[in-house]
Each structure stands twice: as C-alpha cells, then as structure tokens.
Tab-separated table of C-alpha atoms and ligand atoms in Angstrom:
chain	number	residue	atom	x	y	z
H	1	MET	CA	-25.773	8.007	15.339
H	2	ILE	CA	-27.128	4.202	15.245
H	3	ARG	CA	-30.450	4.887	17.486
H	4	ARG	CA	-31.301	7.502	14.555
H	5	ALA	CA	-30.502	5.506	11.549
H	6	MET	CA	-31.911	2.097	13.190
H	7	GLY	CA	-34.336	2.724	15.884
H	8	GLN	CA	-34.549	2.284	19.902
H	9	GLU	CA	-33.961	-0.793	20.150
H	10	ALA	CA	-30.218	-1.126	17.876
H	11	VAL	CA	-27.473	-2.548	19.966
H	12	ILE	CA	-23.707	-2.407	19.032
H	13	LEU	CA	-22.333	-5.129	18.352
H	14	HIS	CA	-18.556	-4.296	17.230
H	15	THR	CA	-17.203	-1.159	16.049
H	16	ARG	CA	-13.305	-0.897	14.826
H	17	ARG	CA	-11.076	1.898	14.016
H	18	VAL	CA	-10.444	0.967	10.359
H	19	ARG	CA	-8.642	2.900	7.401
H	20	GLY	CA	-10.233	5.227	4.671
H	21	PRO	CA	-9.613	4.026	1.356
H	22	GLY	CA	-6.076	4.599	-0.719
H	23	ILE	CA	-3.112	6.796	0.283
H	24	ARG	CA	-5.521	9.538	1.635
H	25	GLY	CA	-6.908	6.965	4.088
H	26	TRP	CA	-3.411	5.963	5.101
H	27	PHE	CA	-2.890	9.504	6.063
H	28	GLY	CA	-5.845	11.079	6.809
H	29	ARG	CA	-8.221	10.126	10.339
H	30	PRO	CA	-9.226	6.960	11.286
H	31	TRP	CA	-12.668	5.798	10.094
H	32	VAL	CA	-14.709	3.516	12.817
H	33	GLU	CA	-16.972	0.705	11.306
H	34	VAL	CA	-19.748	0.078	13.899
H	35	LEU	CA	-21.667	-3.179	13.250
H	36	ALA	CA	-25.137	-3.167	14.946
H	37	ALA	CA	-28.042	-4.740	14.713
H	38	ALA	CA	-31.665	-4.229	15.266
H	39	ASP	CA	-34.521	-5.459	16.482
H	40	GLU	CA	-37.162	-7.114	13.158
H	41	PRO	CA	-41.095	-5.998	13.718
H	42	ALA	CA	-42.395	-9.346	15.485
H	43	PRO	CA	-45.793	-10.040	17.200
H	44	ALA	CA	-45.380	-9.044	20.675
H	45	VAL	CA	-45.322	-11.927	21.992
H	46	LYS	CA	-43.916	-11.834	25.667
H	47	THR	CA	-42.478	-14.455	27.191
H	48	ALA	CA	-40.583	-14.592	30.686
H	49	PHE	CA	-37.310	-16.165	29.786
H	50	THR	CA	-35.302	-16.959	33.401
H	51	PRO	CA	-31.418	-18.286	33.114
H	52	ALA	CA	-30.618	-21.031	35.654
H	53	PRO	CA	-29.533	-19.183	38.735
H	54	THR	CA	-26.370	-19.104	38.896
H	55	PRO	CA	-25.043	-19.440	42.502
H	56	GLY	CA	-22.248	-15.908	44.004
H	57	ARG	CA	-24.980	-14.078	41.366
H	58	ALA	CA	-27.310	-11.811	41.727
H	59	PRO	CA	-30.615	-12.913	41.375
H	60	PRO	CA	-31.514	-13.412	37.344
H	61	VAL	CA	-33.809	-10.655	35.586
H	62	SER	CA	-36.666	-11.250	33.873
H	63	ILE	CA	-36.100	-10.336	30.537
H	64	LYS	CA	-38.080	-10.191	26.852
H	65	ALA	CA	-37.672	-13.114	25.247
H	66	PRO	CA	-37.284	-13.017	21.297
H	67	ALA	CA	-40.120	-13.788	19.129
H	68	ALA	CA	-38.767	-16.441	17.692
H	69	PRO	CA	-37.487	-19.744	19.029
H	70	VAL	CA	-34.309	-20.042	21.155
H	71	SER	CA	-31.714	-21.876	20.141
H	72	ALA	CA	-31.535	-25.840	22.609
H	73	ALA	CA	-28.298	-24.952	22.931
H	74	VAL	CA	-29.871	-21.828	25.357
H	75	ALA	CA	-33.115	-23.363	26.508
H	76	THR	CA	-32.179	-26.619	27.759
H	77	PRO	CA	-30.683	-26.767	31.577
H	78	VAL	CA	-27.591	-26.725	31.602
H	79	ALA	CA	-24.810	-27.405	34.188
H	80	ALA	CA	-25.074	-23.866	36.341
H	81	ASP	CA	-21.236	-22.267	36.413
H	82	ALA	CA	-22.312	-23.245	32.356
H	83	VAL	CA	-24.575	-20.719	31.773
H	84	PRO	CA	-23.657	-18.192	29.672
H	85	ALA	CA	-23.766	-14.736	31.601
H	86	PHE	CA	-26.006	-13.350	29.694
H	87	SER	CA	-28.422	-10.825	30.590
H	88	HIS	CA	-28.816	-8.510	27.203
H	89	PRO	CA	-31.263	-6.407	27.654
H	90	VAL	CA	-33.417	-6.323	23.934
H	91	LEU	CA	-32.209	-9.303	22.316
H	92	GLY	CA	-32.410	-13.429	23.527
H	93	ALA	CA	-28.767	-15.113	23.587
H	94	GLY	CA	-30.109	-17.608	20.789
H	95	ARG	CA	-31.206	-14.844	18.272
H	96	LEU	CA	-28.748	-12.298	19.045
H	97	ARG	CA	-26.437	-15.000	18.014
H	98	ARG	CA	-27.759	-15.930	15.132
H	99	ARG	CA	-27.454	-12.334	14.201
H	100	LEU	CA	-24.113	-12.141	14.619
H	101	THR	CA	-23.395	-14.765	12.231
H	102	THR	CA	-25.490	-13.693	9.448
H	103	LEU	CA	-24.414	-10.126	9.678
H	104	GLU	CA	-20.657	-10.885	10.630
H	105	ALA	CA	-20.403	-13.215	7.091
H	106	GLY	CA	-20.098	-10.788	5.186
H	107	ILE	CA	-18.083	-8.405	6.902
H	108	PRO	CA	-14.835	-9.339	5.125
H	109	GLY	CA	-11.772	-10.649	8.135
H	110	THR	CA	-14.947	-11.002	10.770
H	111	GLY	CA	-16.757	-13.897	9.813
H	112	ALA	CA	-17.702	-16.644	11.883
H	113	ALA	CA	-15.144	-19.026	10.198
H	114	PRO	CA	-11.457	-17.533	11.196
H	115	ARG	CA	-9.725	-15.705	8.505
H	116	PRO	CA	-6.903	-19.151	7.254
H	117	THR	CA	-3.971	-16.979	7.635
H	118	ASN	CA	-2.214	-20.351	8.073
H	119	GLY	CA	0.981	-17.993	9.695
H	120	LEU	CA	1.404	-15.994	6.685
H	121	GLN	CA	0.972	-13.031	9.131
H	122	ASP	CA	3.451	-13.009	11.510
H	123	ARG	CA	6.148	-14.404	8.222
H	124	LEU	CA	5.589	-10.686	7.115
H	125	VAL	CA	5.716	-8.871	9.856
H	126	ALA	CA	9.315	-11.058	10.587
H	127	ALA	CA	10.472	-9.675	7.620
H	128	GLY	CA	9.328	-6.841	8.735
H	129	MET	CA	6.024	-5.803	7.521
H	130	SER	CA	4.046	-3.644	10.141
H	131	SER	CA	0.925	-5.692	11.408
H	132	ALA	CA	-1.314	-3.827	9.465
H	133	ALA	CA	0.261	-3.575	6.404
H	134	ALA	CA	0.747	-7.621	6.604
H	135	SER	CA	-3.168	-7.923	7.089
H	136	ALA	CA	-3.538	-6.269	4.473
H	137	TRP	CA	-1.745	-8.712	2.055
H	138	VAL	CA	-3.621	-10.986	4.097
H	139	ASP	CA	-6.941	-9.486	3.093
H	140	ALA	CA	-5.849	-9.029	-0.630
H	141	ALA	CA	-4.725	-12.689	-1.558
H	142	VAL	CA	-8.026	-13.615	0.518
H	143	ALA	CA	-10.069	-11.344	-1.559
H	144	LEU	CA	-7.567	-13.136	-4.695
H	145	GLY	CA	-9.520	-16.917	-2.592
H	146	ASP	CA	-6.373	-17.638	-2.245
H	147	ALA	CA	-4.951	-17.711	1.659
H	148	SER	CA	-1.869	-19.631	0.911
H	149	VAL	CA	1.338	-18.654	0.002
H	150	LYS	CA	0.730	-18.750	-3.762
H	151	GLY	CA	-2.565	-16.621	-3.619
H	152	MET	CA	-0.021	-14.100	-1.666
H	153	GLY	CA	1.991	-14.265	-4.690
H	154	GLN	CA	-0.603	-13.611	-6.820
H	155	ALA	CA	-1.615	-10.175	-4.695
H	156	LEU	CA	2.223	-8.889	-5.034
H	157	ARG	CA	2.545	-9.766	-8.470
H	158	ASN	CA	-0.381	-7.009	-9.113
H	159	LEU	CA	1.791	-4.503	-7.347
H	160	CYS	CA	5.514	-5.473	-8.664
H	161	LEU	CA	4.339	-5.052	-12.799
H	162	PRO	CA	7.156	-4.366	-15.025
H	163	PRO	CA	6.851	-1.165	-17.319
H	164	ALA	CA	4.735	-2.018	-20.307
H	165	PRO	CA	7.251	-2.059	-23.411
H	166	VAL	CA	7.011	0.939	-25.618
H	167	ALA	CA	4.681	0.405	-28.875
H	168	PRO	CA	7.224	1.339	-31.815
H	169	GLY	CA	7.555	4.432	-32.862
H	170	HIS	CA	6.097	5.396	-29.614
H	171	ARG	CA	8.067	7.209	-26.392
H	172	ARG	CA	8.113	7.407	-23.533
H	173	VAL	CA	8.520	10.196	-20.823
H	174	VAL	CA	10.494	8.985	-17.547
H	175	ALA	CA	10.145	11.405	-14.869
H	176	LEU	CA	12.695	10.215	-11.294
H	177	VAL	CA	11.348	12.155	-8.349
H	178	GLY	CA	12.819	11.685	-4.790
H	179	PRO	CA	14.664	12.004	-2.202
H	180	THR	CA	18.531	13.402	-1.874
H	181	GLY	CA	20.609	10.407	-2.221
H	182	ALA	CA	17.650	7.487	-3.441
H	183	GLY	CA	19.477	6.951	-6.397
H	184	LYS	CA	16.812	9.392	-8.770
H	185	THR	CA	20.950	10.054	-11.283
H	186	THR	CA	21.796	6.559	-11.421
H	187	THR	CA	18.753	4.842	-11.926
H	188	ALA	CA	18.582	7.777	-14.470
H	189	ALA	CA	21.424	6.845	-16.158
H	190	LYS	CA	20.629	2.687	-15.458
H	191	LEU	CA	17.653	3.026	-17.954
H	192	ALA	CA	18.843	5.380	-20.434
H	193	ALA	CA	21.760	3.040	-20.332
H	194	GLN	CA	19.754	-0.379	-21.045
H	195	ALA	CA	17.343	1.504	-23.935
H	196	VAL	CA	20.166	2.556	-25.899
H	197	LEU	CA	21.975	-1.303	-25.657
H	198	GLU	CA	18.652	-2.436	-27.470
H	199	GLY	CA	18.969	0.169	-29.695
H	200	ARG	CA	16.711	3.268	-29.026
H	201	ARG	CA	18.000	6.216	-28.752
H	202	ALA	CA	18.015	8.183	-25.440
H	203	ALA	CA	18.280	11.556	-23.762
H	204	PHE	CA	18.101	12.901	-20.615
H	205	ILE	CA	16.792	16.380	-19.214
H	206	THR	CA	18.257	17.368	-15.778
H	207	ALA	CA	16.635	19.112	-13.647
H	208	ASP	CA	18.355	19.311	-10.229
H	209	ASN	CA	18.910	22.321	-10.824
H	210	PHE	CA	20.406	22.995	-7.049
H	211	ARG	CA	23.021	21.000	-7.061
H	212	VAL	CA	26.079	21.336	-9.799
H	213	TYR	CA	26.686	18.041	-8.822
H	214	GLY	CA	23.603	16.679	-10.278
H	215	GLN	CA	24.271	18.080	-13.604
H	216	GLU	CA	27.858	16.769	-14.015
H	217	GLN	CA	26.914	13.428	-12.464
H	218	LEU	CA	24.590	13.293	-15.583
H	219	GLN	CA	26.089	15.322	-18.160
H	220	ALA	CA	29.608	12.685	-17.679
H	221	TYR	CA	26.588	9.552	-17.780
H	222	ALA	CA	25.615	11.390	-21.034
H	223	GLY	CA	28.971	11.569	-22.299
H	224	VAL	CA	29.831	8.479	-21.882
H	225	LEU	CA	26.827	6.816	-23.558
H	226	GLY	CA	26.459	9.604	-26.337
H	227	VAL	CA	23.323	10.677	-25.954
H	228	PRO	CA	21.603	14.584	-25.340
H	229	ALA	CA	21.111	15.891	-21.860
H	230	LEU	CA	19.711	19.624	-21.529
H	231	ALA	CA	19.045	21.117	-18.028
H	232	ALA	CA	15.667	22.820	-17.259
H	233	SER	CA	15.213	24.773	-14.425
H	234	SER	CA	12.120	26.781	-14.941
H	235	PRO	CA	8.666	25.119	-16.132
H	236	ASP	CA	9.027	27.058	-19.721
H	237	GLU	CA	13.062	25.890	-19.773
H	238	MET	CA	11.603	21.921	-19.649
H	239	GLY	CA	8.624	22.507	-22.091
H	240	ARG	CA	11.126	23.846	-24.539
H	241	ALA	CA	13.673	20.973	-23.606
H	242	VAL	CA	10.787	18.542	-23.800
H	243	ARG	CA	10.375	19.666	-27.716
H	244	GLU	CA	13.471	19.819	-28.170
H	245	LEU	CA	14.498	16.496	-27.591
H	246	ALA	CA	11.159	14.885	-29.607
H	247	VAL	CA	13.110	11.924	-31.475
H	248	ALA	CA	14.127	10.251	-27.963
H	249	GLU	CA	12.443	6.803	-28.158
H	250	LEU	CA	12.824	6.994	-24.470
H	251	LEU	CA	13.297	9.997	-22.378
H	252	VAL	CA	14.381	10.204	-18.757
H	253	ILE	CA	13.944	13.268	-16.652
H	254	ASP	CA	15.518	13.598	-13.965
H	255	THR	CA	14.802	15.904	-10.846
H	256	ALA	CA	16.708	17.441	-7.921
H	257	GLY	CA	16.641	15.829	-4.135
H	258	HIS	CA	15.251	17.655	-1.877
H	259	ASN	CA	13.715	18.071	1.547
H	260	HIS	CA	10.494	16.678	0.908
H	261	ARG	CA	9.524	18.797	3.972
H	262	ASP	CA	10.260	21.319	1.949
H	263	VAL	CA	6.704	23.243	0.264
H	264	ARG	CA	7.593	25.103	-1.779
H	265	ALA	CA	10.183	22.867	-3.308
H	266	MET	CA	7.830	20.350	-3.389
H	267	ALA	CA	5.695	23.224	-5.380
H	268	ALA	CA	8.042	24.297	-7.930
H	269	LEU	CA	9.096	19.981	-8.445
H	270	LYS	CA	4.890	19.953	-9.552
H	271	SER	CA	5.585	23.276	-11.589
H	272	LEU	CA	8.283	21.029	-13.437
H	273	LEU	CA	6.453	17.632	-14.111
H	274	ALA	CA	3.516	19.461	-15.378
H	275	ALA	CA	5.337	21.296	-18.345
H	276	ALA	CA	7.328	17.603	-18.695
H	277	GLN	CA	3.819	15.889	-18.915
H	278	PRO	CA	5.641	12.441	-17.968
H	279	ASP	CA	3.925	9.029	-19.089
H	280	MET	CA	5.340	8.029	-15.999
H	281	THR	CA	6.264	9.536	-12.807
H	282	LEU	CA	8.301	7.361	-10.783
H	283	LEU	CA	9.385	7.810	-6.978
H	284	VAL	CA	13.204	6.223	-5.920
H	285	LEU	CA	12.580	5.068	-2.670
H	286	ALA	CA	15.866	3.388	-1.190
H	287	ALA	CA	15.750	0.067	0.281
H	288	PRO	CA	17.157	0.631	4.037
H	289	THR	CA	15.462	3.466	4.981
H	290	ASP	CA	12.954	3.997	8.163
H	291	ARG	CA	9.114	2.462	7.542
H	292	GLU	CA	7.563	5.527	8.449
H	293	GLU	CA	10.052	7.690	6.912
H	294	LEU	CA	9.095	5.596	3.713
H	295	LEU	CA	5.487	6.547	4.010
H	296	ALA	CA	6.712	10.632	4.843
H	297	GLN	CA	8.134	10.499	1.579
H	298	CYS	CA	5.182	9.232	-0.320
H	299	LYS	CA	3.020	11.332	1.816
H	300	ALA	CA	4.604	14.339	0.428
H	301	TYR	CA	5.557	13.170	-3.614
H	302	ASP	CA	1.913	12.250	-3.314
H	303	ARG	CA	1.519	16.016	-4.405
H	304	VAL	CA	3.115	15.434	-7.682
H	305	ASN	CA	0.804	12.330	-8.280
H	306	PHE	CA	3.395	9.843	-8.637
H	307	ASN	CA	2.703	6.822	-10.421
H	308	GLY	CA	4.797	4.076	-9.244
H	309	PHE	CA	7.994	2.728	-7.719
H	310	CYS	CA	11.702	1.883	-8.508
H	311	PHE	CA	13.237	0.456	-5.404
H	312	THR	CA	16.776	1.342	-4.786
H	313	LYS	CA	20.324	0.529	-2.761
H	314	LEU	CA	18.133	-3.602	-2.773
H	315	ASP	CA	21.428	-4.496	-2.246
H	316	GLU	CA	22.454	-3.372	0.924
H	317	VAL	CA	19.534	-4.631	3.285
H	318	SER	CA	18.163	-8.282	3.989
H	319	ARG	CA	14.638	-6.788	5.487
H	320	TYR	CA	12.387	-5.194	2.937
H	321	GLY	CA	9.161	-4.961	5.264
H	322	GLY	CA	9.709	-1.328	4.762
H	323	LEU	CA	8.740	-1.139	0.736
H	324	LEU	CA	6.220	-3.849	1.113
H	325	ASP	CA	4.769	-1.289	4.011
H	326	VAL	CA	4.792	1.056	0.913
H	327	LEU	CA	3.518	-1.093	-1.828
H	328	PHE	CA	-0.122	-2.578	0.255
H	329	THR	CA	-0.185	1.328	1.836
H	330	VAL	CA	-0.453	3.391	-0.363
H	331	ARG	CA	-0.996	0.993	-3.133
H	332	ARG	CA	1.091	2.010	-6.133
H	333	PRO	CA	3.254	-0.641	-8.625
H	334	VAL	CA	6.862	-1.032	-8.502
H	335	HIS	CA	8.602	-0.832	-11.525
H	336	TYR	CA	12.387	-1.475	-10.991
H	337	LEU	CA	13.967	-2.841	-8.862
H	338	CYS	CA	17.589	-1.826	-8.084
H	339	THR	CA	19.728	-3.650	-6.305
H	340	GLY	CA	24.119	-1.601	-6.897
H	341	GLN	CA	25.751	1.083	-8.007
H	342	ASP	CA	26.492	-0.839	-11.786
H	343	VAL	CA	26.107	1.083	-14.305
H	344	PRO	CA	24.209	-0.469	-16.678
H	345	GLU	CA	22.875	-4.090	-15.037
H	346	ASP	CA	22.096	-3.267	-11.482
H	347	LEU	CA	18.648	-2.563	-12.776
H	348	GLU	CA	15.539	-5.215	-12.701
H	349	LEU	CA	12.636	-5.100	-13.339
H	350	ALA	CA	10.090	-5.107	-10.770
H	351	ASP	CA	9.101	-8.964	-9.933
H	352	ALA	CA	6.902	-10.196	-6.656
H	353	GLN	CA	9.433	-13.531	-7.125
H	354	TRP	CA	11.983	-10.829	-6.097
H	355	PHE	CA	10.480	-10.245	-3.000
H	356	LEU	CA	9.060	-14.389	-2.652
H	357	ARG	CA	12.127	-15.369	-2.539
H	358	ARG	CA	13.153	-14.154	-0.393
H	359	ILE	CA	10.744	-14.068	2.204
H	360	TRP	CA	9.753	-17.873	1.812
H	361	PRO	CA	12.472	-19.099	0.136
H	362	GLU	CA	11.304	-22.565	1.245
H	363	SER	CA	8.412	-22.226	-1.527
H	364	GLY	CA	10.844	-22.771	-4.061
H	365	ASP	CA	9.641	-20.404	-7.330
H	366	GLY	CA	6.137	-22.156	-7.028
H	367	ALA	CA	4.692	-18.611	-5.064
M	401	GDP	N1	24.285	-0.338	-2.587
M	401	GDP	C1	23.332	0.584	-3.412
M	401	GDP	N2	23.386	2.081	-4.321
M	401	GDP	C2	23.293	2.764	-4.374
M	401	GDP	C3	22.210	2.365	-5.508
M	401	GDP	N3	21.182	3.202	-6.560
M	401	GDP	C4	22.203	3.958	-6.193
M	401	GDP	N4	22.997	3.782	-5.312
M	401	GDP	C5	24.125	4.759	-4.882
M	401	GDP	O1	23.870	5.978	-3.744
M	401	GDP	C6	24.431	7.213	-4.035
M	401	GDP	C7	23.442	7.910	-4.645
M	401	GDP	O2	23.462	7.996	-6.089
M	401	GDP	P1	21.900	9.617	-6.906
M	401	GDP	O3	21.885	8.546	-8.038
M	401	GDP	O4	23.711	10.255	-7.059
M	401	GDP	O5	21.334	9.749	-6.041
M	401	GDP	P2	20.071	10.850	-5.991
M	401	GDP	O6	20.748	12.096	-5.223
M	401	GDP	O7	18.735	10.668	-6.025
M	401	GDP	O8	19.989	10.880	-7.625
M	401	GDP	C8	25.385	7.481	-5.410
M	401	GDP	O9	26.256	6.440	-4.536
M	401	GDP	C9	25.264	5.914	-5.739
M	401	GDP	O10	25.910	5.169	-6.340
M	401	GDP	C10	21.584	0.785	-5.747
M	401	GDP	O11	20.494	0.272	-6.075
M	401	GDP	N5	22.584	0.005	-4.724
M	402	MG	MG1	20.602	13.174	-8.691
C-alpha cells in the first residue's frame, strides 16, 4: 500500500500498533501506524559510495549516493569497526537520518528528543495502572506542554470534574447504572440526602424491579428523607414517573444491577433510560474491581450512553490504578467519589487532588 501511495522507492521507516480514538478504539481492532519516506525527485547523479571495508564482513556493495551532500559524520573515514553497517538500497545514510529526524519530529512520542517522562510513567504503573493507560496520561500531560507532576495533575483535572451546579429554578435528572453491588442505591441515597440537606427538593425513581430488596432499600431511604419514590418497570411507567415528579429539583433514578453480559437486560435498561431522558447517566464502578473487569463493564454500559462515572468503595482499596486506567482509556469524566457506606457523608465531588495526593504524596497539594 505504501509503494502504491508513494512510489516504488518508498521505504517503511517505522511501524507500530496503536489504538483508534475513543472507547471504540480501545475495544476495537488495533490500527497500524506506518511511517514511510519516499525519495524526493532529485537530479539523477550517480556516484559510488563505498564504506570503509569492515574486517570479516562481506565486501561492501556500491550503492546510489544521495543527491544532497552526505553528512560529514558519514563521509569522513573513521575506524573500521565504528563504520555503521549501513547498506540501505535506496537512501544514503546521511539523507535517511536527516529525513528520520524531520519526519519523526512531527510524530508525538517518536521525536528525536526522548519523551520527558521523568519516571512519571513508572510511578503510575507502580500505582496499578497498565503501561498503556499510564502512557496515555503522560501523553496528555505532554500535550498540555508540561511533563511534570504538575502537568499530570492538570491532565487528570480534565477528567475529574465535579458536576456543574444546577441553576436556580432548573432541575437535574441523574440516572445511576452499573453492575450489581457497585453501590448504586447507596449513591442514590447519598445524592438525594445531600440535596435535601441543602434545602433542595429531591425524589427517587427506582427501576430496580429485578430485586424486591432493591426497591425496598430505596423506599426505606425515601421514608427517612421524606422524599417521594416511585417504581418504574417499563418505559411507559418511567415516562409517567418522571412527569409526576416534575417538581423535584434533583430526581435520582436508581436502576437494577444486572449481569452486564446479558444483552437483553441491557436493551431493556436502554429503553427505560430513553423514556427518562436523564441529564446525567453515571456508570457506578466499585474500586475493588479488577482492571479488565472494569473495562468490560465500561464496554457493556457504553450501550446505554453513560456520560460520566461515579467511583465507589474507594475506602476499600489502596491502589487506584484500575479506575485511573478507566479514565484514561474511556476518557469520560468522573463526577463523584464514594469513600464509605455512610449516607450522606461518604460522597465527595470528584477531585483530581484526591488521586494525586495518593500517587505523589511528596508533592504536597501543588500537583
Ligand atoms: N465500603 C464501601 N461500601 C459501599 C460504598 N458504596 C456502597 N457500599 C456498600 O456496597 C453494598 C452494595 O451497595 P448497593 O448500593 O446496594 O449496590 P447496588 O447493587 O449497586 O445498588 C452495600 O453494602 C453498601 O453499603 C462505598 O463507597 N464504600
Ligand atoms: Mg441497588
């Protein structure tokens, strides 16, 4: 393909497997990035370029010399054992090197100057991140022009976003989706309780029709908070419940946790959410979950178009690599962090500092 596009003399300088953009890229087939160079049209000057003979090697072959002058380093005779074993059939060494430098300068991560990672990536891998996601984080900091702990902090801040405040007189409908036991119902209760404590009107809709306990659990919280809670098990019921609770300034929809590999259950959840039209659909993920499993959950819930995360059970782990992998792989923001079972206090607005303090405790709050 390269020869067809660039001519018979094109040479492949570098190939690497990369991921396509976004979540689909992560889960889809890898792409192949190819860096190729082709000879510029140049006057057809033929000269013989013969490297100094290397003992014990096959006699050097005459090759076409580049039209441009070769660099001094290559043209000057050097000690036989230091002669580079250059035998490229098309380009002279100096020219090839010059092109590599020019071409690679334009490609992120392959520039002539080594990527200034300052051991940042190693620290992230030690914190439990995969090297691919750690590298994506370092790249994000490099793209912001600051490959230091401070730049890393900025890159993370772009993905740890507290939700925008709700303007007075407006309401917000938040749906919580996620695997069973992730902490959806507890988080729903925390969100509503905090709203009530701030003097806002809150209400629940429970779509957890698979488990009687799921509904009862939320009804119990609703009773304590003195807020209405309706159950909805079909899109019609959901539409009706949302209309009925139109006065609530915060409407929290708690959904059933199901096996995310169950395609039918996911389709049912999707139509329930379509009827509710939530402003925010948060995927609730529990920190003590294996990294690959977290990514599989993201992939499954991508079908319901979640637009941000709520991370729970952060109090139960000491390494956060899996969740950070999720952020830098899926690239959707986390809005809430849950750090315990207590309602409502163990719910915090997402804050990059929370993670940074744990990864770089020595950097204080300057990260
Ligand atoms: N340690 C800890 N436990 C939590 C947290 N959030 C929820 N839980 C507990 O996890 C269990 C399952 O929570 P639940 O809200 O019923 O999960 P759901 O199935 O997703 O609705 C309960 O025992 C909760 O008390 C958290 O942030 N930290
Ligand atoms: Mg529940």
